[in-house]
mmCIF file of C-alpha atoms and ligand atoms in Angstrom:
data_model
loop_
_atom_site.group_PDB
_atom_site.id
_atom_site.type_symbol
_atom_site.label_atom_id
_atom_site.label_comp_id
_atom_site.label_asym_id
_atom_site.label_seq_id
_atom_site.Cartn_x
_atom_site.Cartn_y
_atom_site.Cartn_z
ATOM 1 C CA MET A 1 28.141 46.148 7.364
ATOM 2 C CA ASN A 2 26.233 47.916 10.126
ATOM 3 C CA GLN A 3 23.706 45.482 11.612
ATOM 4 C CA LEU A 4 20.963 48.045 11.096
ATOM 5 C CA MET A 5 21.749 48.295 7.409
ATOM 6 C CA LYS A 6 20.985 44.656 6.796
ATOM 7 C CA PRO A 7 18.103 44.433 4.357
ATOM 8 C CA SER A 8 15.071 42.414 5.380
ATOM 9 C CA PRO A 9 15.081 38.781 4.208
ATOM 10 C CA GLU A 10 12.777 39.879 1.383
ATOM 11 C CA VAL A 11 15.607 41.639 -0.416
ATOM 12 C CA SER A 12 18.859 40.393 -1.883
ATOM 13 C CA THR A 13 21.157 43.376 -2.305
ATOM 14 C CA ASN A 14 24.354 41.493 -1.684
ATOM 15 C CA ALA A 15 23.745 38.098 -3.303
ATOM 16 C CA PRO A 16 26.327 37.287 -6.011
ATOM 17 C CA LEU A 17 25.391 37.768 -9.654
ATOM 18 C CA PRO A 18 24.576 34.482 -11.373
ATOM 19 C CA GLU A 19 27.480 33.378 -13.597
ATOM 20 C CA ALA A 20 25.369 33.314 -16.765
ATOM 21 C CA LEU A 21 24.440 36.965 -16.266
ATOM 22 C CA ARG A 22 27.971 38.031 -15.440
ATOM 23 C CA LEU A 23 29.220 36.430 -18.645
ATOM 24 C CA MET A 24 26.591 38.217 -20.690
ATOM 25 C CA VAL A 25 28.210 41.632 -20.161
ATOM 26 C CA GLY A 26 29.892 42.763 -23.393
ATOM 27 C CA LYS A 27 27.883 40.333 -25.548
ATOM 28 C CA PRO A 28 25.563 41.465 -28.369
ATOM 29 C CA VAL A 29 21.831 41.730 -27.609
ATOM 30 C CA ASP A 30 21.216 38.504 -29.552
ATOM 31 C CA ALA A 31 22.974 36.639 -26.728
ATOM 32 C CA ILE A 32 20.298 37.610 -24.181
ATOM 33 C CA ASP A 33 18.266 34.520 -23.370
ATOM 34 C CA THR A 34 14.490 34.942 -23.311
ATOM 35 C CA PRO A 35 12.265 36.004 -21.764
ATOM 36 C CA ALA A 36 14.336 38.789 -20.188
ATOM 37 C CA LEU A 37 13.708 42.259 -18.868
ATOM 38 C CA VAL A 38 15.911 44.660 -20.801
ATOM 39 C CA VAL A 39 16.633 48.344 -20.254
ATOM 40 C CA ASP A 40 17.638 50.482 -23.216
ATOM 41 C CA LEU A 41 20.257 52.496 -21.320
ATOM 42 C CA ASP A 42 20.506 55.227 -23.946
ATOM 43 C CA ALA A 43 16.738 55.863 -23.817
ATOM 44 C CA MET A 44 16.703 55.662 -20.016
ATOM 45 C CA GLU A 45 19.501 58.207 -19.712
ATOM 46 C CA ARG A 46 17.734 60.561 -22.135
ATOM 47 C CA ASN A 47 14.630 60.324 -19.922
ATOM 48 C CA LEU A 48 16.751 61.075 -16.880
ATOM 49 C CA THR A 49 18.391 64.108 -18.499
ATOM 50 C CA ARG A 50 15.011 65.447 -19.657
ATOM 51 C CA MET A 51 13.579 65.095 -16.173
ATOM 52 C CA ALA A 52 16.575 66.824 -14.573
ATOM 53 C CA GLU A 53 16.336 69.712 -17.079
ATOM 54 C CA PHE A 54 12.582 70.003 -16.553
ATOM 55 C CA ALA A 55 12.944 70.195 -12.764
ATOM 56 C CA ARG A 56 15.738 72.745 -13.047
ATOM 57 C CA LYS A 57 13.689 74.907 -15.423
ATOM 58 C CA HIS A 58 10.712 74.883 -13.040
ATOM 59 C CA ASP A 59 12.855 75.258 -9.945
ATOM 60 C CA VAL A 60 11.335 72.212 -8.225
ATOM 61 C CA ARG A 61 13.015 69.320 -6.452
ATOM 62 C CA TRP A 62 12.470 65.821 -7.806
ATOM 63 C CA ARG A 63 12.331 62.717 -5.698
ATOM 64 C CA PRO A 64 11.533 59.886 -8.116
ATOM 65 C CA HIS A 65 9.456 56.962 -6.919
ATOM 66 C CA ALA A 66 11.764 53.948 -6.569
ATOM 67 C CA LYS A 67 8.805 51.585 -6.238
ATOM 68 C CA MET A 68 8.900 51.675 -10.031
ATOM 69 C CA HIS A 69 12.438 50.324 -10.607
ATOM 70 C CA LYS A 70 13.087 48.814 -7.148
ATOM 71 C CA SER A 71 16.801 49.175 -7.732
ATOM 72 C CA SER A 72 19.219 50.973 -5.422
ATOM 73 C CA ALA A 73 21.665 51.290 -8.341
ATOM 74 C CA LEU A 74 19.111 53.220 -10.401
ATOM 75 C CA ALA A 75 18.141 55.282 -7.346
ATOM 76 C CA LYS A 76 21.770 56.367 -6.970
ATOM 77 C CA LEU A 77 21.960 57.121 -10.699
ATOM 78 C CA GLN A 78 18.911 59.362 -10.339
ATOM 79 C CA MET A 79 20.487 61.157 -7.383
ATOM 80 C CA ARG A 80 23.691 61.713 -9.337
ATOM 81 C CA ALA A 81 21.496 63.321 -12.021
ATOM 82 C CA GLY A 82 20.039 65.753 -9.487
ATOM 83 C CA ALA A 83 17.231 63.966 -7.617
ATOM 84 C CA VAL A 84 17.192 64.931 -3.930
ATOM 85 C CA GLY A 85 16.474 61.338 -2.887
ATOM 86 C CA VAL A 86 13.853 58.721 -3.642
ATOM 87 C CA CYS A 87 10.351 57.806 -2.536
ATOM 88 C CA VAL A 88 9.446 54.250 -1.638
ATOM 89 C CA GLN A 89 6.122 52.777 -0.666
ATOM 90 C CA LYS A 90 7.182 50.079 1.800
ATOM 91 C CA THR A 91 9.442 49.752 4.831
ATOM 92 C CA SER A 92 11.330 46.875 3.224
ATOM 93 C CA GLU A 93 11.830 48.920 0.038
ATOM 94 C CA ALA A 94 13.371 51.629 2.208
ATOM 95 C CA GLU A 95 15.631 49.000 3.798
ATOM 96 C CA ALA A 96 16.738 47.776 0.373
ATOM 97 C CA MET A 97 17.539 51.319 -0.752
ATOM 98 C CA VAL A 98 19.543 52.076 2.400
ATOM 99 C CA ALA A 99 21.379 48.743 2.221
ATOM 100 C CA GLY A 100 22.258 49.666 -1.372
ATOM 101 C CA GLY A 101 23.724 53.027 -0.303
ATOM 102 C CA VAL A 102 20.823 55.449 -0.803
ATOM 103 C CA THR A 103 20.830 57.973 2.043
ATOM 104 C CA ASP A 104 17.715 60.097 1.488
ATOM 105 C CA VAL A 105 14.522 58.064 1.498
ATOM 106 C CA TYR A 106 10.872 59.022 1.877
ATOM 107 C CA ILE A 107 8.262 56.348 2.637
ATOM 108 C CA SER A 108 5.345 58.078 0.893
ATOM 109 C CA ASN A 109 2.855 55.814 2.575
ATOM 110 C CA GLU A 110 1.314 54.998 5.941
ATOM 111 C CA VAL A 111 2.993 52.452 8.254
ATOM 112 C CA ILE A 112 0.950 51.257 11.220
ATOM 113 C CA ALA A 113 2.305 47.887 12.462
ATOM 114 C CA PRO A 114 4.557 48.371 15.540
ATOM 115 C CA ALA A 115 7.000 45.759 14.211
ATOM 116 C CA LYS A 116 7.407 47.735 10.991
ATOM 117 C CA LEU A 117 7.636 51.033 12.871
ATOM 118 C CA ALA A 118 10.523 49.593 14.902
ATOM 119 C CA ARG A 119 12.260 48.963 11.559
ATOM 120 C CA VAL A 120 11.427 52.509 10.435
ATOM 121 C CA ALA A 121 13.014 53.848 13.641
ATOM 122 C CA ALA A 122 16.100 51.673 13.091
ATOM 123 C CA LEU A 123 16.406 53.026 9.545
ATOM 124 C CA ALA A 124 16.067 56.603 10.800
ATOM 125 C CA ARG A 125 18.941 55.988 13.236
ATOM 126 C CA THR A 126 21.094 54.358 10.537
ATOM 127 C CA LEU A 127 20.500 57.237 8.148
ATOM 128 C CA ALA A 128 21.160 59.839 10.851
ATOM 129 C CA GLY A 129 24.518 58.102 11.437
ATOM 130 C CA LEU A 130 25.243 58.432 7.728
ATOM 131 C CA ARG A 131 24.153 62.093 7.657
ATOM 132 C CA GLY A 132 21.200 60.955 5.587
ATOM 133 C CA LYS A 133 17.476 61.430 6.080
ATOM 134 C CA LEU A 134 14.288 59.411 6.436
ATOM 135 C CA ALA A 135 10.784 60.757 5.932
ATOM 136 C CA ILE A 136 7.363 59.113 6.144
ATOM 137 C CA ALA A 137 3.684 59.931 5.559
ATOM 138 C CA VAL A 138 0.829 59.760 8.098
ATOM 139 C CA ASP A 139 -2.918 60.196 7.866
ATOM 140 C CA SER A 140 -4.167 59.431 11.396
ATOM 141 C CA ILE A 141 -3.628 60.553 14.981
ATOM 142 C CA GLU A 142 -3.104 56.902 15.914
ATOM 143 C CA GLY A 143 -0.438 56.662 13.202
ATOM 144 C CA VAL A 144 1.373 59.708 14.624
ATOM 145 C CA HIS A 145 1.315 58.265 18.149
ATOM 146 C CA ARG A 146 2.587 54.880 17.011
ATOM 147 C CA LEU A 147 5.388 56.462 14.987
ATOM 148 C CA GLY A 148 6.229 58.778 17.899
ATOM 149 C CA ALA A 149 6.338 55.813 20.296
ATOM 150 C CA ALA A 150 8.616 53.827 17.952
ATOM 151 C CA MET A 151 10.967 56.804 17.591
ATOM 152 C CA ALA A 152 10.964 57.747 21.291
ATOM 153 C CA GLY A 153 14.407 57.807 22.845
ATOM 154 C CA SER A 154 16.157 57.504 19.505
ATOM 155 C CA ASN A 155 18.853 59.985 18.620
ATOM 156 C CA ALA A 156 17.287 60.538 15.244
ATOM 157 C CA VAL A 157 14.452 62.664 13.942
ATOM 158 C CA VAL A 158 12.115 61.559 11.174
ATOM 159 C CA ASP A 159 10.447 64.016 8.783
ATOM 160 C CA VAL A 160 6.694 63.492 8.708
ATOM 161 C CA PHE A 161 4.365 64.525 5.876
ATOM 162 C CA VAL A 162 0.623 64.698 6.421
ATOM 163 C CA GLU A 163 -1.097 62.984 3.531
ATOM 164 C CA VAL A 164 -4.098 64.824 2.146
ATOM 165 C CA ASP A 165 -6.580 63.070 -0.124
ATOM 166 C CA VAL A 166 -6.623 65.367 -3.140
ATOM 167 C CA GLY A 167 -8.827 63.136 -5.284
ATOM 168 C CA HIS A 168 -7.236 59.716 -5.381
ATOM 169 C CA HIS A 169 -9.498 58.441 -2.560
ATOM 170 C CA ARG A 170 -6.907 56.036 -1.201
ATOM 171 C CA CYS A 171 -5.012 57.141 1.913
ATOM 172 C CA GLY A 172 -5.009 60.699 3.259
ATOM 173 C CA VAL A 173 -7.170 62.969 5.398
ATOM 174 C CA LEU A 174 -9.770 65.174 3.787
ATOM 175 C CA PRO A 175 -8.459 68.644 2.927
ATOM 176 C CA GLY A 176 -8.956 71.050 5.825
ATOM 177 C CA LEU A 177 -8.883 70.927 9.604
ATOM 178 C CA ALA A 178 -7.984 67.241 10.004
ATOM 179 C CA ALA A 179 -4.555 68.031 8.559
ATOM 180 C CA VAL A 180 -4.099 70.861 11.092
ATOM 181 C CA SER A 181 -4.744 68.447 13.997
ATOM 182 C CA LEU A 182 -2.218 66.005 12.584
ATOM 183 C CA ALA A 183 0.447 68.689 12.132
ATOM 184 C CA GLN A 184 -0.119 69.765 15.749
ATOM 185 C CA LYS A 185 0.122 66.184 17.037
ATOM 186 C CA ILE A 186 3.355 65.615 15.142
ATOM 187 C CA GLY A 187 4.782 68.651 16.946
ATOM 188 C CA GLU A 188 4.131 66.972 20.319
ATOM 189 C CA HIS A 189 6.673 64.210 19.604
ATOM 190 C CA PRO A 190 10.313 65.273 19.969
ATOM 191 C CA ALA A 191 11.611 62.742 17.430
ATOM 192 C CA LEU A 192 9.087 63.770 14.743
ATOM 193 C CA ARG A 193 9.332 66.876 12.584
ATOM 194 C CA PHE A 194 6.362 68.128 10.552
ATOM 195 C CA ALA A 195 7.835 68.492 7.062
ATOM 196 C CA GLY A 196 4.798 69.395 4.950
ATOM 197 C CA LEU A 197 2.016 67.845 2.887
ATOM 198 C CA GLN A 198 1.880 64.704 0.775
ATOM 199 C CA ALA A 199 -0.635 65.372 -2.013
ATOM 200 C CA TYR A 200 -0.477 62.761 -4.761
ATOM 201 C CA HIS A 201 -3.402 62.323 -7.146
ATOM 202 C CA GLY A 202 -2.878 58.842 -8.587
ATOM 203 C CA LYS A 203 -6.128 58.636 -10.539
ATOM 204 C CA ALA A 204 -5.295 61.770 -12.493
ATOM 205 C CA GLN A 205 -2.097 60.245 -13.889
ATOM 206 C CA HIS A 206 -3.844 58.029 -16.412
ATOM 207 C CA GLN A 207 -6.748 60.242 -17.349
ATOM 208 C CA ARG A 208 -6.314 60.266 -21.076
ATOM 209 C CA SER A 209 -7.012 63.855 -22.059
ATOM 210 C CA ILE A 210 -4.994 66.897 -21.066
ATOM 211 C CA LEU A 211 -8.228 68.650 -20.109
ATOM 212 C CA GLU A 212 -9.273 65.915 -17.652
ATOM 213 C CA ARG A 213 -5.855 65.918 -16.016
ATOM 214 C CA ARG A 214 -5.831 69.711 -15.765
ATOM 215 C CA ALA A 215 -9.272 69.713 -14.132
ATOM 216 C CA ALA A 216 -8.255 67.052 -11.579
ATOM 217 C CA ILE A 217 -4.977 68.699 -10.624
ATOM 218 C CA SER A 218 -6.449 72.193 -10.378
ATOM 219 C CA ILE A 219 -8.856 70.848 -7.725
ATOM 220 C CA ALA A 220 -5.911 69.121 -5.985
ATOM 221 C CA ILE A 221 -4.001 72.411 -5.957
ATOM 222 C CA GLU A 222 -7.001 74.249 -4.458
ATOM 223 C CA ASP A 223 -7.264 71.561 -1.758
ATOM 224 C CA VAL A 224 -3.573 71.916 -0.935
ATOM 225 C CA VAL A 225 -3.654 75.717 -0.857
ATOM 226 C CA PHE A 226 -6.697 75.686 1.449
ATOM 227 C CA THR A 227 -5.164 73.089 3.792
ATOM 228 C CA ARG A 228 -1.762 74.758 3.859
ATOM 229 C CA LYS A 229 -3.384 78.099 4.761
ATOM 230 C CA LEU A 230 -5.217 76.549 7.733
ATOM 231 C CA ILE A 231 -2.033 74.924 9.032
ATOM 232 C CA GLU A 232 -0.065 78.158 8.653
ATOM 233 C CA GLU A 233 -2.839 80.109 10.391
ATOM 234 C CA ALA A 234 -2.346 77.701 13.305
ATOM 235 C CA GLY A 235 1.249 78.924 13.457
ATOM 236 C CA ILE A 236 2.883 75.896 11.844
ATOM 237 C CA PRO A 237 5.010 76.500 8.741
ATOM 238 C CA VAL A 238 4.391 74.171 5.787
ATOM 239 C CA GLU A 239 7.825 73.792 4.261
ATOM 240 C CA LEU A 240 7.078 71.532 1.345
ATOM 241 C CA VAL A 241 4.241 70.067 -0.699
ATOM 242 C CA THR A 242 5.254 66.826 -2.387
ATOM 243 C CA GLY A 243 3.391 64.773 -4.995
ATOM 244 C CA ALA A 244 2.871 64.343 -8.766
ATOM 245 C CA GLY A 245 3.412 61.468 -11.145
ATOM 246 C CA THR A 246 4.554 61.159 -14.731
ATOM 247 C CA GLY A 247 1.083 61.924 -16.118
ATOM 248 C CA THR A 248 0.601 65.292 -14.415
ATOM 249 C CA LEU A 249 4.035 66.557 -13.377
ATOM 250 C CA VAL A 250 3.754 69.519 -15.761
ATOM 251 C CA LEU A 251 0.787 70.794 -13.775
ATOM 252 C CA GLU A 252 2.237 70.408 -10.287
ATOM 253 C CA ALA A 253 5.582 71.843 -11.433
ATOM 254 C CA ALA A 254 3.880 74.971 -12.802
ATOM 255 C CA SER A 255 1.603 75.372 -9.758
ATOM 256 C CA GLY A 256 4.005 77.309 -7.563
ATOM 257 C CA VAL A 257 2.538 75.190 -4.740
ATOM 258 C CA TYR A 258 4.235 71.817 -5.153
ATOM 259 C CA GLY A 259 7.937 71.977 -4.359
ATOM 260 C CA GLU A 260 8.801 68.352 -5.073
ATOM 261 C CA LEU A 261 7.852 65.901 -7.846
ATOM 262 C CA GLN A 262 7.541 62.179 -7.130
ATOM 263 C CA ALA A 263 7.186 60.861 -10.702
ATOM 264 C CA GLY A 264 8.604 57.381 -11.160
ATOM 265 C CA SER A 265 7.463 55.881 -14.472
ATOM 266 C CA PHE A 266 9.118 58.576 -16.605
ATOM 267 C CA LEU A 267 12.371 56.620 -16.407
ATOM 268 C CA PHE A 268 10.978 53.578 -18.287
ATOM 269 C CA MET A 269 7.603 54.721 -19.732
ATOM 270 C CA ASP A 270 5.129 51.880 -20.130
ATOM 271 C CA ALA A 271 2.552 51.203 -22.820
ATOM 272 C CA ASP A 272 -0.272 52.535 -20.637
ATOM 273 C CA TYR A 273 1.368 55.943 -20.291
ATOM 274 C CA ALA A 274 1.848 56.032 -24.074
ATOM 275 C CA VAL A 275 -1.957 56.121 -24.452
ATOM 276 C CA ASN A 276 -2.228 59.454 -22.586
ATOM 277 C CA GLU A 277 -2.654 62.526 -24.759
ATOM 278 C CA ARG A 278 0.809 64.052 -24.442
ATOM 279 C CA ASP A 279 1.019 67.503 -22.926
ATOM 280 C CA PRO A 280 3.333 69.512 -25.215
ATOM 281 C CA ALA A 281 4.785 71.172 -22.089
ATOM 282 C CA ALA A 282 5.903 67.794 -20.710
ATOM 283 C CA PRO A 283 9.337 66.361 -21.430
ATOM 284 C CA LYS A 284 9.338 63.783 -24.234
ATOM 285 C CA PHE A 285 9.906 60.537 -22.357
ATOM 286 C CA GLU A 286 10.695 57.392 -24.371
ATOM 287 C CA HIS A 287 10.074 53.701 -23.786
ATOM 288 C CA ALA A 288 13.196 52.305 -22.128
ATOM 289 C CA LEU A 289 11.933 49.027 -20.615
ATOM 290 C CA PHE A 290 11.320 45.980 -22.775
ATOM 291 C CA VAL A 291 10.742 42.268 -22.428
ATOM 292 C CA LYS A 292 12.846 40.434 -24.967
ATOM 293 C CA THR A 293 10.980 37.357 -26.184
ATOM 294 C CA GLN A 294 11.390 34.673 -28.863
ATOM 295 C CA VAL A 295 8.912 33.072 -31.263
ATOM 296 C CA ILE A 296 8.720 29.405 -30.223
ATOM 297 C CA SER A 297 5.838 28.205 -32.389
ATOM 298 C CA LEU A 298 4.381 29.237 -35.706
ATOM 299 C CA GLN A 299 0.801 28.452 -36.740
ATOM 300 C CA ALA A 300 -1.217 29.230 -39.861
ATOM 301 C CA ASP A 301 -2.634 32.500 -38.541
ATOM 302 C CA HIS A 302 -0.557 33.302 -35.472
ATOM 303 C CA ALA A 303 2.822 32.988 -33.814
ATOM 304 C CA VAL A 304 3.538 32.139 -30.172
ATOM 305 C CA CYS A 305 6.279 33.756 -28.103
ATOM 306 C CA ASP A 306 7.812 32.721 -24.765
ATOM 307 C CA ALA A 307 6.673 35.725 -22.690
ATOM 308 C CA GLY A 308 3.360 35.398 -20.866
ATOM 309 C CA HIS A 309 2.087 37.178 -17.792
ATOM 310 C CA LYS A 310 4.832 35.723 -15.604
ATOM 311 C CA SER A 311 7.184 37.982 -17.600
ATOM 312 C CA HIS A 312 5.132 41.171 -17.601
ATOM 313 C CA ALA A 313 2.226 42.540 -15.592
ATOM 314 C CA ILE A 314 -1.112 42.852 -17.362
ATOM 315 C CA ASP A 315 -3.079 44.908 -14.810
ATOM 316 C CA SER A 316 -2.893 47.986 -17.073
ATOM 317 C CA GLY A 317 -3.326 46.135 -20.351
ATOM 318 C CA LEU A 318 -1.322 43.764 -22.504
ATOM 319 C CA PRO A 319 2.127 44.687 -23.798
ATOM 320 C CA LYS A 320 2.605 46.335 -27.167
ATOM 321 C CA VAL A 321 4.964 44.757 -29.677
ATOM 322 C CA HIS A 322 7.779 47.201 -30.354
ATOM 323 C CA ALA A 323 7.813 47.552 -34.137
ATOM 324 C CA PRO A 324 10.481 49.815 -35.527
ATOM 325 C CA ASP A 325 9.205 48.792 -38.926
ATOM 326 C CA ALA A 326 5.470 49.092 -39.780
ATOM 327 C CA GLU A 327 5.653 46.038 -42.044
ATOM 328 C CA HIS A 328 6.022 43.890 -38.953
ATOM 329 C CA ALA A 329 3.146 45.388 -36.959
ATOM 330 C CA LEU A 330 1.928 42.666 -34.608
ATOM 331 C CA GLU A 331 -0.629 42.511 -31.853
ATOM 332 C CA TYR A 332 -0.007 40.667 -28.604
ATOM 333 C CA PHE A 333 -2.750 38.522 -27.006
ATOM 334 C CA ASN A 334 -2.446 36.802 -23.656
ATOM 335 C CA GLY A 335 -1.487 33.164 -24.109
ATOM 336 C CA GLY A 336 -1.247 32.413 -20.375
ATOM 337 C CA ASP A 337 1.548 32.273 -17.804
ATOM 338 C CA GLU A 338 4.368 31.501 -20.234
ATOM 339 C CA HIS A 339 2.976 32.278 -23.693
ATOM 340 C CA GLY A 340 2.026 35.242 -25.802
ATOM 341 C CA VAL A 341 -0.010 34.917 -28.978
ATOM 342 C CA LEU A 342 0.950 37.239 -31.817
ATOM 343 C CA ARG A 343 -1.311 38.137 -34.696
ATOM 344 C CA VAL A 344 -0.821 40.461 -37.621
ATOM 345 C CA ALA A 345 -2.263 43.911 -36.798
ATOM 346 C CA PRO A 346 -5.348 45.052 -38.765
ATOM 347 C CA SER A 347 -3.097 47.590 -40.495
ATOM 348 C CA GLY A 348 -1.379 44.642 -42.209
ATOM 349 C CA GLY A 349 2.036 43.020 -42.096
ATOM 350 C CA ARG A 350 3.293 39.471 -41.718
ATOM 351 C CA LEU A 351 3.937 36.977 -38.991
ATOM 352 C CA PRO A 352 7.457 36.746 -37.552
ATOM 353 C CA ALA A 353 9.698 33.763 -38.290
ATOM 354 C CA LEU A 354 10.182 30.827 -35.947
ATOM 355 C CA GLY A 355 13.028 31.693 -33.580
ATOM 356 C CA GLN A 356 12.775 35.435 -34.248
ATOM 357 C CA PHE A 357 13.376 37.747 -31.295
ATOM 358 C CA LEU A 358 10.779 40.400 -30.509
ATOM 359 C CA TRP A 359 10.605 43.228 -27.982
ATOM 360 C CA LEU A 360 7.532 43.892 -25.891
ATOM 361 C CA ILE A 361 6.682 47.201 -24.202
ATOM 362 C CA PRO A 362 5.036 46.236 -20.892
ATOM 363 C CA GLY A 363 1.607 47.663 -20.045
ATOM 364 C CA HIS A 364 2.719 48.710 -16.547
ATOM 365 C CA CYS A 365 6.374 49.053 -15.593
ATOM 366 C CA ASP A 366 6.197 48.842 -11.753
ATOM 367 C CA PRO A 367 4.675 45.361 -11.353
ATOM 368 C CA THR A 368 6.607 44.112 -14.407
ATOM 369 C CA VAL A 369 9.936 44.968 -12.787
ATOM 370 C CA ASN A 370 8.802 43.210 -9.611
ATOM 371 C CA LEU A 371 8.570 39.936 -11.587
ATOM 372 C CA HIS A 372 12.319 39.921 -12.314
ATOM 373 C CA ASP A 373 15.495 39.580 -10.244
ATOM 374 C CA PHE A 374 17.608 41.477 -12.775
ATOM 375 C CA MET A 375 17.295 43.927 -15.622
ATOM 376 C CA ILE A 376 19.775 43.681 -18.481
ATOM 377 C CA GLY A 377 21.126 47.082 -19.492
ATOM 378 C CA VAL A 378 21.821 47.415 -23.207
ATOM 379 C CA ARG A 379 23.814 50.185 -24.900
ATOM 380 C CA GLY A 380 23.650 50.976 -28.634
ATOM 381 C CA GLY A 381 20.027 50.005 -29.318
ATOM 382 C CA LEU A 382 17.854 46.921 -29.157
ATOM 383 C CA MET A 383 18.888 45.621 -32.571
ATOM 384 C CA ARG A 384 22.633 46.145 -32.706
ATOM 385 C CA GLY A 385 23.558 47.007 -29.127
ATOM 386 C CA GLN A 386 25.589 45.236 -26.483
ATOM 387 C CA VAL A 387 24.943 44.269 -22.887
ATOM 388 C CA GLU A 388 26.639 46.896 -20.732
ATOM 389 C CA ARG A 389 25.491 46.115 -17.222
ATOM 390 C CA ILE A 390 23.228 43.949 -15.116
ATOM 391 C CA ILE A 391 20.920 45.930 -12.848
ATOM 392 C CA ARG A 392 19.803 44.113 -9.736
ATOM 393 C CA VAL A 393 16.159 44.551 -8.705
ATOM 394 C CA ASP A 394 17.240 44.516 -5.071
ATOM 395 C CA ALA A 395 13.842 45.485 -3.692
ATOM 396 C CA ARG A 396 12.081 42.819 -5.719
ATOM 397 C CA GLY A 397 9.343 41.301 -3.578
ATOM 398 C CA ALA A 398 9.933 43.881 -0.829
ATOM 399 C CA LEU A 399 6.278 44.149 0.094
ATOM 400 C CA THR A 400 6.222 44.584 3.882
HETATM 401 C C1 PLP B 501 2.597 58.209 -3.798
HETATM 402 C C2 PLP B 501 3.072 58.082 -5.213
HETATM 403 N N1 PLP B 501 3.877 59.043 -5.709
HETATM 404 C C3 PLP B 501 4.346 58.973 -6.977
HETATM 405 C C4 PLP B 501 4.018 57.919 -7.808
HETATM 406 C C5 PLP B 501 4.648 57.891 -9.185
HETATM 407 O O1 PLP B 501 3.779 57.839 -10.230
HETATM 408 P P1 PLP B 501 4.261 57.456 -11.703
HETATM 409 O O2 PLP B 501 5.038 56.183 -11.622
HETATM 410 O O3 PLP B 501 2.992 57.265 -12.420
HETATM 411 O O4 PLP B 501 5.104 58.564 -12.188
HETATM 412 C C6 PLP B 501 3.167 56.907 -7.327
HETATM 413 C C7 PLP B 501 2.777 55.799 -8.200
HETATM 414 O O5 PLP B 501 1.842 55.061 -8.016
HETATM 415 C C8 PLP B 501 2.688 56.986 -5.995
HETATM 416 O O6 PLP B 501 1.887 56.049 -5.478
#
């Protein structure tokens, strides 16, 4: 392996699969020990196909956010389905993707530390050698200079997107002249190429009503159009506007302004996204990520399962109990690190039996995946299916 392709110590792309997991392939779902992160492969592939069809219909590129699944195997699957590459948020996530064979990576985030920028430059050289491509976002003159200095003398060129704050109020320059100055500065560095605008509105993704999301994204689009015009008036072409998440992709895709969609969660769909009022124009994405758990204790008015918040993230709310059958409607309450407390839902039903397996739909897929080394891919459904493959979360813990 090329020295430069070595992942950072945070990632484990090449570690052998644990024996117990290897032996699980081909076994029925009942054989999956709990708690475990399970992917319903049939549902995931339907989500993938729907996304590919949607992008084709709207004539936009899609570059799914791999910070969601943190798996180079799933990134490559997405590219085989038509994605132009993937986004990542961190340098070490980019390293994990490249080490896993992904050759078109966009760090949709700001990187400032010189030590990290040296790694970014090394990745750009590796990808250039593989006829691949690296891109990155900036939102400061200092950031451009540091990136330019790290890339100086390299034989590679990195694509640079200027991030504009279109309402998320996280990173990004204000719409307008600040973006023009950044585009001009990028042009002063021979190893940097101004590639366009990064315009992601994160807060809009989880606004519950269609009307709220439409209002937020129409302002974002106005901000982008205004900023793009100023940059073009300065004689610099703006090739691409990239952004959008699962909650608003319909709006950016129809805008005629955004040329690339960065949605990530659509592949797994968490419980929080299920609360959004669904836009009928959006593809029908299904839940494909579950935590399999087992009832380990039964009390008079509640049951206790073996999945607590070390198995699933709770920043966007507690998981929902997947209930194919209304008679078993249960509500999940946090029981701590290793426990979940299950009570019968107000709509009625009965408690599960001791030892019964249950499936939880996590509140937020990205941080849930980051709690696990592996995802277990199941084919044929959660009740009667079989384990088909083990998916390594090779960018798990890749935070630098
Ligand atoms: C910059 C950026 N783009 C795209 C996404 C994808 O959003 P989602 O997973 O909600 O589709 C995110 C998620 O936080 C993000 O930060």
